[in-house]
């Protein structure tokens, strides 16, 4: 892997100019000065530095307003590259992108079911090396990691990875020693949320929430363009808000958590209970009569195949998701909510019910019509979001310190 020459900027004015070029380029020096309120000489000298660092290039000539045509500036997006990792319970997804977010390459590495801290770190290093070895000439300037479970963002340590039964994995320290580039780590759902924020197609909303609904349920909260962690990195653990006082036990030890009603395993469990009572129908045939074969995904496939029971279960799931999201809207009033994770794949069956529930329960007309949509970043959303952690630092300053 090529590395080294890139210097991270710690100057606010340079960062402001760089971000202006990213969001509004091609743009002239005069226009930057006008819009950032920095003086033209300051802009000129800082732009020179950015060109010297090869982060910015002069592209075309702009429209002349009398006199010489101004030269326009754009980001030199193919000069540097970023690697993003999504370390889940069963596999590591890795992606290599350029500074514009364009994906250059992707890989997947399975994680053995029983693994030590050291072996996991070796596997992560190997994943990065494999990805970069096929792109030798590309200069990587940062590595972002979306790690499942509880993460200490400051030290870049995985405190607890429940899917792997591991604790205290020094990911940032190990990768920085190995690859000699800055490494940033956050919890997987927060990384995904930041990716949604960073790569939002339309005008950026500064306050958004991404809710990941898969084997577990968690949220990534972006407030004022920064990831919100809370005092002890606990913000977003909404899978464990109590929705049903008399509900099912949750893996956390409480009863009736939101997660026990809407996660993939919860959907499967509800289906199995129903099939134990009435063992027929499309879903039963799909499982070939073996109820242990039924997963959340099977119920979704059943719904596609026209199974009435599957559709009913997913509609009920949509209603419970809508109830939790209404609570979230009333607490944070986000500009939009994005749903990701495996359950989001069932959006044709759950989304109408989610919206209907919010429409019924929201306090005001704005609350009732909060935009809800499914993530478009796809299965590499967390890995892309992990890259965005690095992009955020390059273009908008340090986000890791935000509480
Ligand atoms: Zn719980």
mmCIF file of N, CA, C and O in Angstrom, residues 345-397:
data_model
loop_
_atom_site.group_PDB
_atom_site.id
_atom_site.type_symbol
_atom_site.label_atom_id
_atom_site.label_comp_id
_atom_site.label_asym_id
_atom_site.label_seq_id
_atom_site.Cartn_x
_atom_site.Cartn_y
_atom_site.Cartn_z
ATOM 1 N N UNK A 345 -35.152 -4.428 3.963
ATOM 2 C CA UNK A 345 -35.391 -5.054 2.650
ATOM 3 C C UNK A 345 -36.869 -5.346 2.432
ATOM 4 O O UNK A 345 -37.328 -5.454 1.304
ATOM 5 N N UNK A 346 -37.600 -5.498 3.525
ATOM 6 C CA UNK A 346 -39.030 -5.800 3.426
ATOM 7 C C UNK A 346 -39.870 -4.533 3.308
ATOM 8 O O UNK A 346 -41.077 -4.555 3.547
ATOM 9 N N UNK A 347 -39.239 -3.422 2.936
ATOM 10 C CA UNK A 347 -39.942 -2.132 2.947
ATOM 11 C C UNK A 347 -41.266 -2.106 2.179
ATOM 12 O O UNK A 347 -42.193 -1.438 2.614
ATOM 13 N N UNK A 348 -41.406 -2.842 1.046
ATOM 14 C CA UNK A 348 -42.716 -2.786 0.375
ATOM 15 C C UNK A 348 -43.863 -3.236 1.291
ATOM 16 O O UNK A 348 -44.991 -2.799 1.134
ATOM 17 N N UNK A 349 -43.537 -4.103 2.256
ATOM 18 C CA UNK A 349 -44.584 -4.616 3.139
ATOM 19 C C UNK A 349 -44.681 -3.860 4.457
ATOM 20 O O UNK A 349 -45.725 -3.860 5.091
ATOM 21 N N UNK A 350 -43.585 -3.234 4.890
ATOM 22 C CA UNK A 350 -43.630 -2.573 6.207
ATOM 23 C C UNK A 350 -43.753 -1.047 6.128
ATOM 24 O O UNK A 350 -44.361 -0.436 6.994
ATOM 25 N N UNK A 351 -43.202 -0.452 5.072
ATOM 26 C CA UNK A 351 -43.131 1.014 5.032
ATOM 27 C C UNK A 351 -44.509 1.696 5.055
ATOM 28 O O UNK A 351 -44.701 2.679 5.781
ATOM 29 N N UNK A 352 -45.499 1.193 4.270
ATOM 30 C CA UNK A 352 -46.816 1.849 4.321
ATOM 31 C C UNK A 352 -47.397 1.865 5.735
ATOM 32 O O UNK A 352 -47.949 2.880 6.179
ATOM 33 N N UNK A 353 -47.227 0.756 6.461
ATOM 34 C CA UNK A 353 -47.772 0.668 7.821
ATOM 35 C C UNK A 353 -46.991 1.582 8.775
ATOM 36 O O UNK A 353 -47.577 2.178 9.685
ATOM 37 N N UNK A 354 -45.677 1.679 8.562
ATOM 38 C CA UNK A 354 -44.857 2.579 9.390
ATOM 39 C C UNK A 354 -45.393 4.011 9.243
ATOM 40 O O UNK A 354 -45.675 4.701 10.223
ATOM 41 N N UNK A 355 -45.574 4.425 7.982
ATOM 42 C CA UNK A 355 -46.023 5.799 7.723
ATOM 43 C C UNK A 355 -47.426 6.034 8.266
ATOM 44 O O UNK A 355 -47.713 7.100 8.820
ATOM 45 N N UNK A 356 -48.287 5.031 8.105
ATOM 46 C CA UNK A 356 -49.666 5.147 8.592
ATOM 47 C C UNK A 356 -49.682 5.326 10.113
ATOM 48 O O UNK A 356 -50.436 6.154 10.650
ATOM 49 N N UNK A 357 -48.820 4.550 10.809
ATOM 50 C CA UNK A 357 -48.771 4.615 12.274
ATOM 51 C C UNK A 357 -48.283 5.986 12.739
ATOM 52 O O UNK A 357 -48.830 6.568 13.677
ATOM 53 N N UNK A 358 -47.252 6.510 12.061
ATOM 54 C CA UNK A 358 -46.725 7.827 12.436
ATOM 55 C C UNK A 358 -47.767 8.912 12.160
ATOM 56 O O UNK A 358 -47.940 9.844 12.934
ATOM 57 N N UNK A 359 -48.498 8.728 11.059
ATOM 58 C CA UNK A 359 -49.555 9.677 10.698
ATOM 59 C C UNK A 359 -50.648 9.698 11.774
ATOM 60 O O UNK A 359 -51.186 10.747 12.117
ATOM 61 N N UNK A 360 -50.947 8.518 12.326
ATOM 62 C CA UNK A 360 -51.972 8.443 13.381
ATOM 63 C C UNK A 360 -51.481 9.044 14.688
ATOM 64 O O UNK A 360 -52.243 9.665 15.420
ATOM 65 N N UNK A 361 -50.192 8.835 14.999
ATOM 66 C CA UNK A 361 -49.725 9.110 16.357
ATOM 67 C C UNK A 361 -48.912 10.388 16.520
ATOM 68 O O UNK A 361 -48.712 10.834 17.646
ATOM 69 N N UNK A 362 -48.413 10.943 15.422
ATOM 70 C CA UNK A 362 -47.588 12.152 15.537
ATOM 71 C C UNK A 362 -48.371 13.300 16.149
ATOM 72 O O UNK A 362 -49.579 13.432 15.929
ATOM 73 N N UNK A 363 -47.679 14.151 16.923
ATOM 74 C CA UNK A 363 -48.369 15.216 17.661
ATOM 75 C C UNK A 363 -48.809 16.375 16.779
ATOM 76 O O UNK A 363 -49.833 16.984 17.014
ATOM 77 N N UNK A 364 -47.991 16.710 15.788
ATOM 78 C CA UNK A 364 -48.322 17.851 14.931
ATOM 79 C C UNK A 364 -48.291 17.383 13.483
ATOM 80 O O UNK A 364 -47.822 16.278 13.194
ATOM 81 N N UNK A 365 -48.751 18.247 12.584
ATOM 82 C CA UNK A 365 -48.767 17.831 11.178
ATOM 83 C C UNK A 365 -47.349 17.578 10.673
ATOM 84 O O UNK A 365 -47.118 16.669 9.876
ATOM 85 N N UNK A 366 -46.370 18.363 11.187
ATOM 86 C CA UNK A 366 -44.983 18.124 10.771
ATOM 87 C C UNK A 366 -44.464 16.788 11.298
ATOM 88 O O UNK A 366 -43.794 16.046 10.589
ATOM 89 N N UNK A 367 -44.791 16.502 12.559
ATOM 90 C CA UNK A 367 -44.362 15.220 13.145
ATOM 91 C C UNK A 367 -44.966 14.065 12.354
ATOM 92 O O UNK A 367 -44.292 13.079 12.045
ATOM 93 N N UNK A 368 -46.233 14.194 11.982
ATOM 94 C CA UNK A 368 -46.949 13.140 11.263
ATOM 95 C C UNK A 368 -46.339 12.835 9.898
ATOM 96 O O UNK A 368 -46.455 11.738 9.390
ATOM 97 N N UNK A 369 -45.729 13.871 9.307
ATOM 98 C CA UNK A 369 -45.222 13.699 7.941
ATOM 99 C C UNK A 369 -43.694 13.701 7.883
ATOM 100 O O UNK A 369 -43.104 13.996 6.846
ATOM 101 N N UNK A 370 -43.039 13.369 8.983
ATOM 102 C CA UNK A 370 -41.570 13.245 8.976
ATOM 103 C C UNK A 370 -41.155 12.274 7.873
ATOM 104 O O UNK A 370 -41.671 11.153 7.820
ATOM 105 N N UNK A 371 -40.262 12.695 6.972
ATOM 106 C CA UNK A 371 -39.873 11.774 5.891
ATOM 107 C C UNK A 371 -39.174 10.521 6.435
ATOM 108 O O UNK A 371 -38.254 10.625 7.243
ATOM 109 N N UNK A 372 -39.663 9.374 6.014
ATOM 110 C CA UNK A 372 -39.077 8.096 6.417
ATOM 111 C C UNK A 372 -38.689 7.377 5.126
ATOM 112 O O UNK A 372 -39.525 7.245 4.241
ATOM 113 N N UNK A 373 -37.465 6.975 4.992
ATOM 114 C CA UNK A 373 -37.156 6.159 3.822
ATOM 115 C C UNK A 373 -36.082 5.132 4.119
ATOM 116 O O UNK A 373 -35.419 5.193 5.149
ATOM 117 N N UNK A 374 -35.944 4.171 3.212
ATOM 118 C CA UNK A 374 -34.984 3.101 3.431
ATOM 119 C C UNK A 374 -33.638 3.505 2.853
ATOM 120 O O UNK A 374 -33.575 4.217 1.851
ATOM 121 N N UNK A 375 -32.584 3.053 3.501
ATOM 122 C CA UNK A 375 -31.232 3.398 3.081
ATOM 123 C C UNK A 375 -30.985 2.977 1.637
ATOM 124 O O UNK A 375 -31.386 1.896 1.224
ATOM 125 N N UNK A 376 -30.315 3.855 0.890
ATOM 126 C CA UNK A 376 -29.980 3.521 -0.499
ATOM 127 C C UNK A 376 -28.516 3.123 -0.623
ATOM 128 O O UNK A 376 -28.038 2.831 -1.703
ATOM 129 N N UNK A 377 -27.801 3.136 0.503
ATOM 130 C CA UNK A 377 -26.360 2.836 0.432
ATOM 131 C C UNK A 377 -26.088 1.343 0.243
ATOM 132 O O UNK A 377 -24.986 0.957 -0.105
ATOM 133 N N UNK A 378 -27.085 0.506 0.476
ATOM 134 C CA UNK A 378 -26.928 -0.925 0.211
ATOM 135 C C UNK A 378 -26.155 -1.660 1.285
ATOM 136 O O UNK A 378 -25.909 -1.134 2.382
ATOM 137 N N UNK A 379 -25.733 -2.890 0.962
ATOM 138 C CA UNK A 379 -25.135 -3.758 1.978
ATOM 139 C C UNK A 379 -23.766 -3.241 2.442
ATOM 140 O O UNK A 379 -23.284 -3.638 3.495
ATOM 141 N N UNK A 380 -23.174 -2.339 1.666
ATOM 142 C CA UNK A 380 -21.892 -1.763 2.094
ATOM 143 C C UNK A 380 -22.077 -0.409 2.804
ATOM 144 O O UNK A 380 -21.130 0.355 2.942
ATOM 145 N N UNK A 381 -23.317 -0.120 3.218
ATOM 146 C CA UNK A 381 -23.621 1.175 3.838
ATOM 147 C C UNK A 381 -22.728 1.520 5.022
ATOM 148 O O UNK A 381 -22.256 2.649 5.138
ATOM 149 N N UNK A 382 -22.478 0.529 5.888
ATOM 150 C CA UNK A 382 -21.630 0.801 7.050
ATOM 151 C C UNK A 382 -20.179 1.043 6.638
ATOM 152 O O UNK A 382 -19.516 1.940 7.153
ATOM 153 N N UNK A 383 -19.687 0.245 5.664
ATOM 154 C CA UNK A 383 -18.306 0.426 5.190
ATOM 155 C C UNK A 383 -18.146 1.803 4.527
ATOM 156 O O UNK A 383 -17.149 2.503 4.741
ATOM 157 N N UNK A 384 -19.156 2.207 3.745
ATOM 158 C CA UNK A 384 -19.127 3.522 3.100
ATOM 159 C C UNK A 384 -19.169 4.614 4.178
ATOM 160 O O UNK A 384 -18.446 5.609 4.113
ATOM 161 N N UNK A 385 -20.019 4.389 5.199
ATOM 162 C CA UNK A 385 -20.109 5.334 6.316
ATOM 163 C C UNK A 385 -18.789 5.448 7.064
ATOM 164 O O UNK A 385 -18.406 6.524 7.514
ATOM 165 N N UNK A 386 -18.085 4.320 7.187
ATOM 166 C CA UNK A 386 -16.777 4.334 7.854
ATOM 167 C C UNK A 386 -15.800 5.210 7.064
ATOM 168 O O UNK A 386 -14.999 5.949 7.650
ATOM 169 N N UNK A 387 -15.885 5.155 5.732
ATOM 170 C CA UNK A 387 -15.072 6.067 4.898
ATOM 171 C C UNK A 387 -15.466 7.513 5.171
ATOM 172 O O UNK A 387 -14.616 8.403 5.215
ATOM 173 N N UNK A 388 -16.764 7.743 5.340
ATOM 174 C CA UNK A 388 -17.247 9.113 5.570
ATOM 175 C C UNK A 388 -16.691 9.688 6.867
ATOM 176 O O UNK A 388 -16.522 10.902 6.989
ATOM 177 N N UNK A 389 -16.393 8.822 7.857
ATOM 178 C CA UNK A 389 -15.773 9.314 9.097
ATOM 179 C C UNK A 389 -14.475 10.028 8.764
ATOM 180 O O UNK A 389 -14.145 11.077 9.329
ATOM 181 N N UNK A 390 -13.713 9.456 7.833
ATOM 182 C CA UNK A 390 -12.435 10.063 7.406
ATOM 183 C C UNK A 390 -12.700 11.300 6.543
ATOM 184 O O UNK A 390 -12.087 12.357 6.738
ATOM 185 N N UNK A 391 -13.647 11.184 5.602
ATOM 186 C CA UNK A 391 -13.967 12.338 4.748
ATOM 187 C C UNK A 391 -14.427 13.520 5.599
ATOM 188 O O UNK A 391 -14.062 14.661 5.331
ATOM 189 N N UNK A 392 -15.221 13.228 6.623
ATOM 190 C CA UNK A 392 -15.701 14.278 7.519
ATOM 191 C C UNK A 392 -14.555 15.006 8.180
ATOM 192 O O UNK A 392 -14.570 16.228 8.319
ATOM 193 N N UNK A 393 -13.539 14.259 8.545
ATOM 194 C CA UNK A 393 -12.392 14.888 9.203
ATOM 195 C C UNK A 393 -11.582 15.723 8.208
ATOM 196 O O UNK A 393 -11.124 16.818 8.536
ATOM 197 N N UNK A 394 -11.420 15.229 7.004
ATOM 198 C CA UNK A 394 -10.647 15.981 6.004
ATOM 199 C C UNK A 394 -11.367 17.269 5.605
ATOM 200 O O UNK A 394 -10.768 18.332 5.534
ATOM 201 N N UNK A 395 -12.689 17.150 5.345
ATOM 202 C CA UNK A 395 -13.404 18.279 4.753
ATOM 203 C C UNK A 395 -14.135 19.172 5.753
ATOM 204 O O UNK A 395 -14.468 20.302 5.454
ATOM 205 N N UNK A 396 -14.438 18.652 6.918
ATOM 206 C CA UNK A 396 -15.227 19.478 7.843
ATOM 207 C C UNK A 396 -14.615 19.564 9.235
ATOM 208 O O UNK A 396 -15.229 20.079 10.150
ATOM 209 N N UNK A 397 -13.425 18.991 9.420
ATOM 210 C CA UNK A 397 -12.800 19.055 10.729
ATOM 211 C C UNK A 397 -13.081 17.814 11.537
ATOM 212 O O UNK A 397 -13.735 16.896 11.068
#
